[in-house]
PDB file of C-alpha atoms in Angstrom:
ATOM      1  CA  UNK R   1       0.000   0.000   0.000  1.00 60.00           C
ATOM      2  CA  UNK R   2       1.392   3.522  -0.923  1.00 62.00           C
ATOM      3  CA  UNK R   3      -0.535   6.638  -0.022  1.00 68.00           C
ATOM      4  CA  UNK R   4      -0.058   9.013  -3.393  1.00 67.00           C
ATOM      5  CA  UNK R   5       1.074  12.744  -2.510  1.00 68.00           C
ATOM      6  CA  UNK R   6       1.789  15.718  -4.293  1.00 66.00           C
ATOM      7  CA  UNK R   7       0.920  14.000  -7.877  1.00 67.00           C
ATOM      8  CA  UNK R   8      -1.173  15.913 -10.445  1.00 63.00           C
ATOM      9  CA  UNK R   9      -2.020  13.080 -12.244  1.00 65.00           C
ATOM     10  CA  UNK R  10      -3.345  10.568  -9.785  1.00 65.00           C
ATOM     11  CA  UNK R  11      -5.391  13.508  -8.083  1.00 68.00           C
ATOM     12  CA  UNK R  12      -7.689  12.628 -10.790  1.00 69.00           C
ATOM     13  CA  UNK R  13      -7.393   8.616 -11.363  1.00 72.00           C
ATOM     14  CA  UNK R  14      -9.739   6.083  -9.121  1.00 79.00           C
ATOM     15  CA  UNK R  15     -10.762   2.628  -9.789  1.00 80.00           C
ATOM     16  CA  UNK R  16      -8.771  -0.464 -10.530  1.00 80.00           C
ATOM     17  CA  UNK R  17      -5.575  -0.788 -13.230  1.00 78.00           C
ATOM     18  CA  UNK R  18      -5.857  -4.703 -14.934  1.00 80.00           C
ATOM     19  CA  UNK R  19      -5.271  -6.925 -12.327  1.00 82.00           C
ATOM     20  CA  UNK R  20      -2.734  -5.224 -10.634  1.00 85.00           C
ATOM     21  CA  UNK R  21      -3.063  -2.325  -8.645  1.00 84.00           C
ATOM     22  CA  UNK R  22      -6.523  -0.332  -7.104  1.00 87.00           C
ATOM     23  CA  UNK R  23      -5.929   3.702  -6.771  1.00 83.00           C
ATOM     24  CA  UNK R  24      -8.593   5.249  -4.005  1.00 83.00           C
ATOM     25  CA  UNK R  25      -9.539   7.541  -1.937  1.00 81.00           C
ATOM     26  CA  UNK R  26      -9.746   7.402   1.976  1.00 80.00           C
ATOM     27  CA  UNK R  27     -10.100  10.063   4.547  1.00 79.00           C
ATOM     28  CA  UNK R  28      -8.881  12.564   1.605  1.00 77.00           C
ATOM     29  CA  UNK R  29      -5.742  10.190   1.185  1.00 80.00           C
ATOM     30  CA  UNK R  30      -5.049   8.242  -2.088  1.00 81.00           C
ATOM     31  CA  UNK R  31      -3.983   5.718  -1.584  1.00 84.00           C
ATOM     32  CA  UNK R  32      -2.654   2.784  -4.248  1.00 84.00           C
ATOM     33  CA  UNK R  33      -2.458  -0.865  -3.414  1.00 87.00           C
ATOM     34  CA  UNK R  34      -2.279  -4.134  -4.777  1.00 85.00           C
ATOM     35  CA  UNK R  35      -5.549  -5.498  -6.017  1.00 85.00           C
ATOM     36  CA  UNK R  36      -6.983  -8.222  -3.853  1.00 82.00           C
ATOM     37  CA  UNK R  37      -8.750 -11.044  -5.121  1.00 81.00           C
ATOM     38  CA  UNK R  38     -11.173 -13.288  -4.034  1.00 82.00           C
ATOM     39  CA  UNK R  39     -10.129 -15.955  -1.215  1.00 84.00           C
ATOM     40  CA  UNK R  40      -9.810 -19.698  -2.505  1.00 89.00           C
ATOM     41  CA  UNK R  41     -10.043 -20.864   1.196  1.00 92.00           C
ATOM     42  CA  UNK R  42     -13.454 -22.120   2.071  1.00 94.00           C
ATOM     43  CA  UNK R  43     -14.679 -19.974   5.588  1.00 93.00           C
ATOM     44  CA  UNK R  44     -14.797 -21.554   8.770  1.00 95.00           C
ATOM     45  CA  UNK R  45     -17.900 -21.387  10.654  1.00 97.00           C
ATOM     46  CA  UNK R  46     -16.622 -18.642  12.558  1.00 96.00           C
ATOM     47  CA  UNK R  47     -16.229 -16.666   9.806  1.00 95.00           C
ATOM     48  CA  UNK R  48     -19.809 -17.611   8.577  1.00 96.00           C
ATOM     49  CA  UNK R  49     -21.451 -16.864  11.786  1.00 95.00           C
ATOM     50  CA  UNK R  50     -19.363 -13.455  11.964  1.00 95.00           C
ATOM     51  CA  UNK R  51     -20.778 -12.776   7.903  1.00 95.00           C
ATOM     52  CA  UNK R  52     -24.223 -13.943   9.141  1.00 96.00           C
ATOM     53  CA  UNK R  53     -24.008 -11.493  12.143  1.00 94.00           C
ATOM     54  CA  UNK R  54     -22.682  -8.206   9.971  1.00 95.00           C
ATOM     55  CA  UNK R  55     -25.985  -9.223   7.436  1.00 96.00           C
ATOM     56  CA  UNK R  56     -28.149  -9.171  10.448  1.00 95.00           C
ATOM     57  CA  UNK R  57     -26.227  -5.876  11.596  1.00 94.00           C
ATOM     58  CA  UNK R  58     -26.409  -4.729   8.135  1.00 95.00           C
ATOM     59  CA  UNK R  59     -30.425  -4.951   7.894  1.00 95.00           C
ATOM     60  CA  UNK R  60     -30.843  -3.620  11.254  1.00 94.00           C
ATOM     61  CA  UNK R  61     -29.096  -0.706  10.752  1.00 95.00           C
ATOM     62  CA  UNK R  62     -30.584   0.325   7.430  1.00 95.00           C
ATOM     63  CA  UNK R  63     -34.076   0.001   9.191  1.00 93.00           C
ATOM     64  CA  UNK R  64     -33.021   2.333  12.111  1.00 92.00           C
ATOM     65  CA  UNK R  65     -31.730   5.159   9.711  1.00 94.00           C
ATOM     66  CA  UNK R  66     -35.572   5.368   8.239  1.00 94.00           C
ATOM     67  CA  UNK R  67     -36.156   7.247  11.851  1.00 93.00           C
ATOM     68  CA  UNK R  68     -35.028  10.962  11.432  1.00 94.00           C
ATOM     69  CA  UNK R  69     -33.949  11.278  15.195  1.00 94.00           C
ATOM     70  CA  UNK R  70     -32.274   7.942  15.207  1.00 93.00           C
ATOM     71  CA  UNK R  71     -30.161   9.088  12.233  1.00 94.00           C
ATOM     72  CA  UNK R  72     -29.174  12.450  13.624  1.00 95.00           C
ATOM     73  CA  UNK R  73     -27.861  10.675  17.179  1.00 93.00           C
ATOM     74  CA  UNK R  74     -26.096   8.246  14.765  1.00 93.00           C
ATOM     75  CA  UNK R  75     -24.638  11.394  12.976  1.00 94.00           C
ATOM     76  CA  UNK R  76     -23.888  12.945  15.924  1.00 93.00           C
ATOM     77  CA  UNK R  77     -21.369  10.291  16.749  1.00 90.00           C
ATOM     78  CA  UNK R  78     -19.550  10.002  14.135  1.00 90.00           C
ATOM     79  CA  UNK R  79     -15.810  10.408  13.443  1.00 88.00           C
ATOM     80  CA  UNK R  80     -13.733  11.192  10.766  1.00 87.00           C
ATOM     81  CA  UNK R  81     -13.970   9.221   7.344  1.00 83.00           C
ATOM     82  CA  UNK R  82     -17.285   7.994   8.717  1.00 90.00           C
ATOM     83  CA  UNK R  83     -20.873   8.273   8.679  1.00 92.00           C
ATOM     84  CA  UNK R  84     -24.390   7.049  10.597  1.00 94.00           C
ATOM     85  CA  UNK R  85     -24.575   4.251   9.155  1.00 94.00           C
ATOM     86  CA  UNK R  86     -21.401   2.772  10.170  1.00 92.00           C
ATOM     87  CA  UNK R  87     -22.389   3.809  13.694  1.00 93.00           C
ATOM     88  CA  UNK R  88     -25.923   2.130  13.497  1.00 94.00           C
ATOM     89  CA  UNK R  89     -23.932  -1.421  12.085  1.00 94.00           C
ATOM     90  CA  UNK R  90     -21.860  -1.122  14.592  1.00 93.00           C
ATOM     91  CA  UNK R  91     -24.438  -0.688  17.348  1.00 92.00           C
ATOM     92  CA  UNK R  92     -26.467  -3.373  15.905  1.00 93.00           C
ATOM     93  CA  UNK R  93     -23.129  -5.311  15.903  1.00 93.00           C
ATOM     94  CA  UNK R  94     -22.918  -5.829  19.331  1.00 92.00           C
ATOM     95  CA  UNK R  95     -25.859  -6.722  21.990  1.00 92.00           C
ATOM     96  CA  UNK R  96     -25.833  -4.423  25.463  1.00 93.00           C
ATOM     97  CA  UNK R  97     -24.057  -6.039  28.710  1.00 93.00           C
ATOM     98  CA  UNK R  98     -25.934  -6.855  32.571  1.00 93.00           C
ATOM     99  CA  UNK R  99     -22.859  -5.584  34.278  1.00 93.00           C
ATOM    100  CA  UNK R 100     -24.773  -6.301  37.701  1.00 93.00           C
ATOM    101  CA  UNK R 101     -28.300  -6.949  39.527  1.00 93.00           C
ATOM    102  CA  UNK R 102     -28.804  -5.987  43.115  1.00 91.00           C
ATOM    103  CA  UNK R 103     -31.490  -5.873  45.328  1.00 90.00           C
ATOM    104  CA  UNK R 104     -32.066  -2.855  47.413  1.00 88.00           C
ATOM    105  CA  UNK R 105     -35.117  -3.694  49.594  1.00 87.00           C
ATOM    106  CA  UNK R 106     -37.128  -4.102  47.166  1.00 87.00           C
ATOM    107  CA  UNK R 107     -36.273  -2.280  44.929  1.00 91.00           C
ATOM    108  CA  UNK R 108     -34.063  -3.881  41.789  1.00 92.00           C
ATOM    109  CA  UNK R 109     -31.157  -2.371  40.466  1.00 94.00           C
ATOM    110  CA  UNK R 110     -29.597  -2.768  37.054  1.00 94.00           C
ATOM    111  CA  UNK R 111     -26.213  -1.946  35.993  1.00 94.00           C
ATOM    112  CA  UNK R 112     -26.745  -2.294  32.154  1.00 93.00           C
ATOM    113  CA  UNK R 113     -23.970  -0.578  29.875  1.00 91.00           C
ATOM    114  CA  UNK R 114     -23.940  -0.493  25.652  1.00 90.00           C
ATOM    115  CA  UNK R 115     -21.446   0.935  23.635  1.00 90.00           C
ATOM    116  CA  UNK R 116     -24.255   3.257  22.434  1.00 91.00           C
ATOM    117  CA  UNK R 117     -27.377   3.345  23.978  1.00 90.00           C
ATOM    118  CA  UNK R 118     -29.400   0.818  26.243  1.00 92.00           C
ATOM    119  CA  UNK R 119     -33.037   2.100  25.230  1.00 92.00           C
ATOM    120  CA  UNK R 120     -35.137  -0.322  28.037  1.00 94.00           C
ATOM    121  CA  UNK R 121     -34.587  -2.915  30.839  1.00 95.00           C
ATOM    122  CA  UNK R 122     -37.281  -4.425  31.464  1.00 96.00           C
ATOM    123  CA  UNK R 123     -37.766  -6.696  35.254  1.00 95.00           C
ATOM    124  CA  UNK R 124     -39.973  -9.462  35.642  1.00 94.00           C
ATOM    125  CA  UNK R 125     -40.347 -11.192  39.050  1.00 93.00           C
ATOM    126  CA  UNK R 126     -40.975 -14.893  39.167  1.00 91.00           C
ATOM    127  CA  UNK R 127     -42.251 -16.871  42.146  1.00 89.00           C
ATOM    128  CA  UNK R 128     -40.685 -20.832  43.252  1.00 86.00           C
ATOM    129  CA  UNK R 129     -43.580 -22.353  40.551  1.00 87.00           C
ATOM    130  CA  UNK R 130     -42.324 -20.408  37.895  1.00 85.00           C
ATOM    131  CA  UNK R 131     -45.077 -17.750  37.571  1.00 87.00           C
ATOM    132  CA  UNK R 132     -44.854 -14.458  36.563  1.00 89.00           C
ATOM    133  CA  UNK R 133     -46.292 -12.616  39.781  1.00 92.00           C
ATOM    134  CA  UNK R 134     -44.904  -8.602  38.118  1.00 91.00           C
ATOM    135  CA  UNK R 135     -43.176  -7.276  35.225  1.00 93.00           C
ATOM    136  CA  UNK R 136     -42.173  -3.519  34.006  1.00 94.00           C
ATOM    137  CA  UNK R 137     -39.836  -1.529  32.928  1.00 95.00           C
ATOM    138  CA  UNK R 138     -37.248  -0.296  34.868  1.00 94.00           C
ATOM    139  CA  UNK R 139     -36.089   4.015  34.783  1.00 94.00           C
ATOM    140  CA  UNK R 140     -32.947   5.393  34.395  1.00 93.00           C
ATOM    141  CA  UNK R 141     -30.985   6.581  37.076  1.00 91.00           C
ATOM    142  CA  UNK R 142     -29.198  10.083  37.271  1.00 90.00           C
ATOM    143  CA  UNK R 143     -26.180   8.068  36.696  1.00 88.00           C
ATOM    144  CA  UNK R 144     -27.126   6.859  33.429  1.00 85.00           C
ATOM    145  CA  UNK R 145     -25.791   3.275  33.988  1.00 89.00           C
ATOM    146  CA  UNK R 146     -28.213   2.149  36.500  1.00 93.00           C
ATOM    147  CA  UNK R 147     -31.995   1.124  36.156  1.00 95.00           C
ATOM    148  CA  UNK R 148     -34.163   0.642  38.932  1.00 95.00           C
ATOM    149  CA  UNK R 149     -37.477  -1.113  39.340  1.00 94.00           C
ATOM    150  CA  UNK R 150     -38.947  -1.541  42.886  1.00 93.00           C
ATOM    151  CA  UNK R 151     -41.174  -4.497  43.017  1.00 89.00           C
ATOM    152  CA  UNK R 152     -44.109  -5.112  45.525  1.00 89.00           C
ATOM    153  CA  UNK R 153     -43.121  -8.177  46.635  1.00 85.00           C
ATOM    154  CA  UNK R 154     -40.260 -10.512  46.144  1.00 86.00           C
ATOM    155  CA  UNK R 155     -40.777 -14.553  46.653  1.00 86.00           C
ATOM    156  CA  UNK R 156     -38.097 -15.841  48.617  1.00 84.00           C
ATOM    157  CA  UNK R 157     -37.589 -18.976  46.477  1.00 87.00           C
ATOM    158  CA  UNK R 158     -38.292 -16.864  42.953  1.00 89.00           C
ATOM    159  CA  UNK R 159     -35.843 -15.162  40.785  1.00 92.00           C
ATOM    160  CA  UNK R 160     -35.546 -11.893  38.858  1.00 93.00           C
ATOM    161  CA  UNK R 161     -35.153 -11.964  35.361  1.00 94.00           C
ATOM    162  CA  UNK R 162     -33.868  -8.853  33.969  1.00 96.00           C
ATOM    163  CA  UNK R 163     -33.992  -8.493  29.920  1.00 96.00           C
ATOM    164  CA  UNK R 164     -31.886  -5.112  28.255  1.00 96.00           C
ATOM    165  CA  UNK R 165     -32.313  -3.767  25.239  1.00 95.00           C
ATOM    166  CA  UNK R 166     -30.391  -1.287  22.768  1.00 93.00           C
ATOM    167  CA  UNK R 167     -31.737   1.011  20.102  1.00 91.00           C
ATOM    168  CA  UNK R 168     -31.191  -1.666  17.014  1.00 92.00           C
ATOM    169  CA  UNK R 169     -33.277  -4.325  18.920  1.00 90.00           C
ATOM    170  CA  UNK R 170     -30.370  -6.290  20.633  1.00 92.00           C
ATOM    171  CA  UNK R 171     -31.049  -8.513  23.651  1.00 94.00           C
ATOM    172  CA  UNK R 172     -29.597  -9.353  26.935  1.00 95.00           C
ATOM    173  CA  UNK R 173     -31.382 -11.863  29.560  1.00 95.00           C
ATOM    174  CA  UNK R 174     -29.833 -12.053  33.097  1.00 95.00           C
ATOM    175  CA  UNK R 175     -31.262 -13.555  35.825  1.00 92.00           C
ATOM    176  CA  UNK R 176     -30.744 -13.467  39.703  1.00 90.00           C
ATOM    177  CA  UNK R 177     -32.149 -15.831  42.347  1.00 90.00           C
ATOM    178  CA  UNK R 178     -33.801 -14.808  45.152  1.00 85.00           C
ATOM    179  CA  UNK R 179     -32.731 -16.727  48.518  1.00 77.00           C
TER     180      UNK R 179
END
C-alpha cells in the first residue's frame, strides 16, 4: 500500500488498473495498493457466523436510519472518514451487557452498559412455581448506567429476570435468584 502525494495526475485517477493495482480515496488520502482477489479458502464457521451477524447488523441498521432522530444521534457520533450508518452497524453489531443486579429492599437495580445506547430494561419477578407474579420496565438513574425497578413483593424462592435492550433491537437476559 502507498498513499499518493503531491501528484497531479493521480489527483484525478480512481478505480482499478488490470489486475494489478486499485488507486482510491480514503479520509482525503489516495492511496494505491495491490488489487486483492477473491479468497480460494473455504470460511470456517466462525467466519460464517461473523458474515451472518454483519448481514443481520447490516439490515438492522438500514431500518433504524428510516427514523429521522435515530439518524441524527447516529450522525452525531460520528468520526472522521465515517458516517451514521457505520455507527448504526456497529451498534447493531454488538448486543448491550448486565454488568450487575442488586437488590435494594425491594427495589431492583440494574447496571446495564452499551457501547451506544441501552433504550429499556425491562424486570420481571418470578415466584418458586415459575409464575410471573410482576413485570415492568425499569427508569434510568441520574447516573445513566443504573436502572431501577422496585417491586411489591419478592418470593423468597423466585428469581428476577432482567432483559436489556439497545436502540437496534439487541437482547440481553440475566437472571438473579432470590434466597
Amino acid at each position: 500500500m502507498a498513499i499518493v502525494k503531491d501528484n497531479i495526475l493521480m489527483q484525478l485517477v480512481r478505480g482499478s488498473l488490470g489486475k494489478q493495482i486499485t488507486i482510491y480515496e480514503r479520509n482525503g488520502q489516495i492511496i494505491m495498493a495491490k488489487k486483492r482477489g477473491p479468497s480460494r479458502k473455504k470460511p470456517t464457521q466462525k467466519q460464517l457466523e461473523a458474515r451472518h451477524k454483519m448481514t443481520v447488523a447490516s439490515m438492522r441498521a438500514h431500518i433504524m436510519l428510516e427514523d429521522p432522530q435515530i439518524k441524527a444521534y447516529y450522525e452525531s457520533l460520528t468520526g472522521p472518514g465515517q458516517n451514521a450508518y457505520n455507527m448504526a452497524v456497529k451498534d447493531a453489531y454488538r448486543s448491550p451487557e448486565v454488568q450487575n443486579i442488586r437488590l435494594e429492599g425491594q427495589e431492583v437495580v440494574v447496571t446495564a452498559k452499551d457501547e451506544f445506547r441501552v433504550a429499556e430494561v425491562e424486570v420481571k419477578v418470578i415466584d418458586g412455581d415459575g409464575v410471573i407474579t410482576e413485570r415492568g420496565r425499569a427508569v434510568l438513574g441520574r447516573n445513566g448506567v443504573d436502572w431501577y425497578y422496585t417491586a411489591t413483593a419478592l418470593p423468597a424462592d423466585g428469581k428476577v429476570i432482567v432483559e436489556v435492550r439497545d436502540l437496534p433491537g439487541n437482547r440481553t437476559v440475566k437472571e438473579l435468584l432470590l434466597t
